[in-house]
Coordinates of C-alpha atoms in Angstrom, one line a residue:
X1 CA 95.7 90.8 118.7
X2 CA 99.1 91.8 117.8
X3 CA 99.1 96.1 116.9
X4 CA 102.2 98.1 115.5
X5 CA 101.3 101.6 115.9
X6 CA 103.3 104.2 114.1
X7 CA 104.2 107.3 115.1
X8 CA 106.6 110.9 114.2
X9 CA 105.6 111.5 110.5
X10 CA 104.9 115.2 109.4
X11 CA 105.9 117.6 107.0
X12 CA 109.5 118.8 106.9
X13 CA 111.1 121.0 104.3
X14 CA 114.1 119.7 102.1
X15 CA 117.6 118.9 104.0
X16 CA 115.4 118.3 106.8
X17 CA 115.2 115.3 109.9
X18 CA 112.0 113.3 110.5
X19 CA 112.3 109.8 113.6
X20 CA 109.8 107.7 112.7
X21 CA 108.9 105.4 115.5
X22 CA 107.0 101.7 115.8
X23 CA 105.8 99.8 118.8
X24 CA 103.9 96.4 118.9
X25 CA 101.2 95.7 121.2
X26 CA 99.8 92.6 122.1
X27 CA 102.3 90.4 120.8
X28 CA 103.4 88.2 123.5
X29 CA 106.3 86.8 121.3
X30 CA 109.8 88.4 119.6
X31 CA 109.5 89.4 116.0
X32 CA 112.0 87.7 113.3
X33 CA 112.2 91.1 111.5
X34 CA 111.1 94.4 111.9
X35 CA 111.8 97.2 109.2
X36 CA 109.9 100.4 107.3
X37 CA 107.9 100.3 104.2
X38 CA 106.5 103.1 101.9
X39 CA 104.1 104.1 99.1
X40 CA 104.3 107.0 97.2
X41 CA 100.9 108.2 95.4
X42 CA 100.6 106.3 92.7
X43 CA 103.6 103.7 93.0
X44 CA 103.6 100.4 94.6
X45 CA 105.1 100.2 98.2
X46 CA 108.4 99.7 98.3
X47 CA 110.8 98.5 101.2
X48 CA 112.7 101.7 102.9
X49 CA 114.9 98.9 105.4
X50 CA 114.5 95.2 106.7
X51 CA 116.9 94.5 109.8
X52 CA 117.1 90.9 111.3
X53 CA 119.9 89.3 113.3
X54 CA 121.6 88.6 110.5
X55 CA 121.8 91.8 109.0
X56 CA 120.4 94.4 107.5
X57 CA 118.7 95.9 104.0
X58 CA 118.6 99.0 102.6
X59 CA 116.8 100.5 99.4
X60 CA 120.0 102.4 97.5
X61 CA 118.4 105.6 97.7
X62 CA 118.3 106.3 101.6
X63 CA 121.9 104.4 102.2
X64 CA 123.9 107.2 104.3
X65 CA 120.6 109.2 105.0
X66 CA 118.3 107.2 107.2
X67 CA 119.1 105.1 109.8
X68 CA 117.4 102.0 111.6
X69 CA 117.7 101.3 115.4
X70 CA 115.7 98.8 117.1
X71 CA 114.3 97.6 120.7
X72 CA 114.4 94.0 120.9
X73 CA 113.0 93.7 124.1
X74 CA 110.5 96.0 123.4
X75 CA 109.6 95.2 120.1
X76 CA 110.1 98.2 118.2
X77 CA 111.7 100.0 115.4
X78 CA 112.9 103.4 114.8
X79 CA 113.8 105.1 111.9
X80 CA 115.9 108.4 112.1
X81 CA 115.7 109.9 108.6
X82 CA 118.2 112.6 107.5
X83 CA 119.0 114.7 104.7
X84 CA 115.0 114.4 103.3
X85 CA 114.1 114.7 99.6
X86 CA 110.9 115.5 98.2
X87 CA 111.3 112.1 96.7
X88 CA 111.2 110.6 100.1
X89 CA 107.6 112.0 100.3
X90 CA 105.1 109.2 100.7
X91 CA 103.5 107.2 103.7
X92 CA 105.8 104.8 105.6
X93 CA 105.0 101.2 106.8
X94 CA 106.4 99.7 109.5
X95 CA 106.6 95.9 109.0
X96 CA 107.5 93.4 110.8
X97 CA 107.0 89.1 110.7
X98 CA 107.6 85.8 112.4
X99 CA 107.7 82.6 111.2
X100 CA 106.2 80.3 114.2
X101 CA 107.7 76.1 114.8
X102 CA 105.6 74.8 112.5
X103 CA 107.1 77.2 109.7
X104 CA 104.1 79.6 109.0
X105 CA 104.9 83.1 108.5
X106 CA 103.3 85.7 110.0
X107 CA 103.2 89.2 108.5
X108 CA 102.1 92.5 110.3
X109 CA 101.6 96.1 109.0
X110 CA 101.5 99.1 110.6
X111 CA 98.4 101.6 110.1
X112 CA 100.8 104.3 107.8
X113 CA 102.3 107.4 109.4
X114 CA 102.2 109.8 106.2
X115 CA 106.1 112.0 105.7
X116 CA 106.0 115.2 103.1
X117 CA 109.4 116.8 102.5
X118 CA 108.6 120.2 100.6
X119 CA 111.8 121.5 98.0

């Protein structure tokens, strides 16, 4: 059973650095994409970064703070997160998917590691 277990959140004051890491377990395969999720209370999740070969995606409102680096061989993501706002306050997701020969996608979720930046 594939696992991606989260961890590095916490509470940090404003202007403040938080590495969130992600490591898979039981996955006996290489993941198409890997990338980080959140939810604020109250809003819907929304994507924080998405990296695959190809390139990467950013939502506009980290660009220049957080950055993504990630373990191929290892299967794991990390996300170094700069320059926090209270906005960035929420619990973060890692994600990652594969989409097998036959063309079925395969999504997994990690369990939520939860970040709160105080002003």
């Amino acid at each position: 059973q594939v696992q991606l277990v989260e961890s590095g959140g916490g509470l940090v004051q404003a202007g403040g650095s938080l590495r969130l890491s992600c490591a898979a377990s039981g996955a006996p395969f290489k993941f198409d994409s890997m990338g980080w999720y959140r939810q604020a209370p109250g809003k819907q999740r929304e994507l924080v970064v998405h990296t695959t070969t190809a390139g990467t995606t950013w939502q506009d409102s980290v660009k220049g703070r957080f950055t993504i680096s990630r373990d191929h061989a290892k299967n794991a993501v990390s996300l170094q997160m700069s320059g926090l706002k209270p906005e960035d306050t929420a619990v973060y997701y890692c994600n990652a998917d594969r989409t097998d020969y036959e063309g079925r996608e395969y999504v997994y979720w990690g369990q939520g590691t939860q970040v709160t930046v105080s002003s």
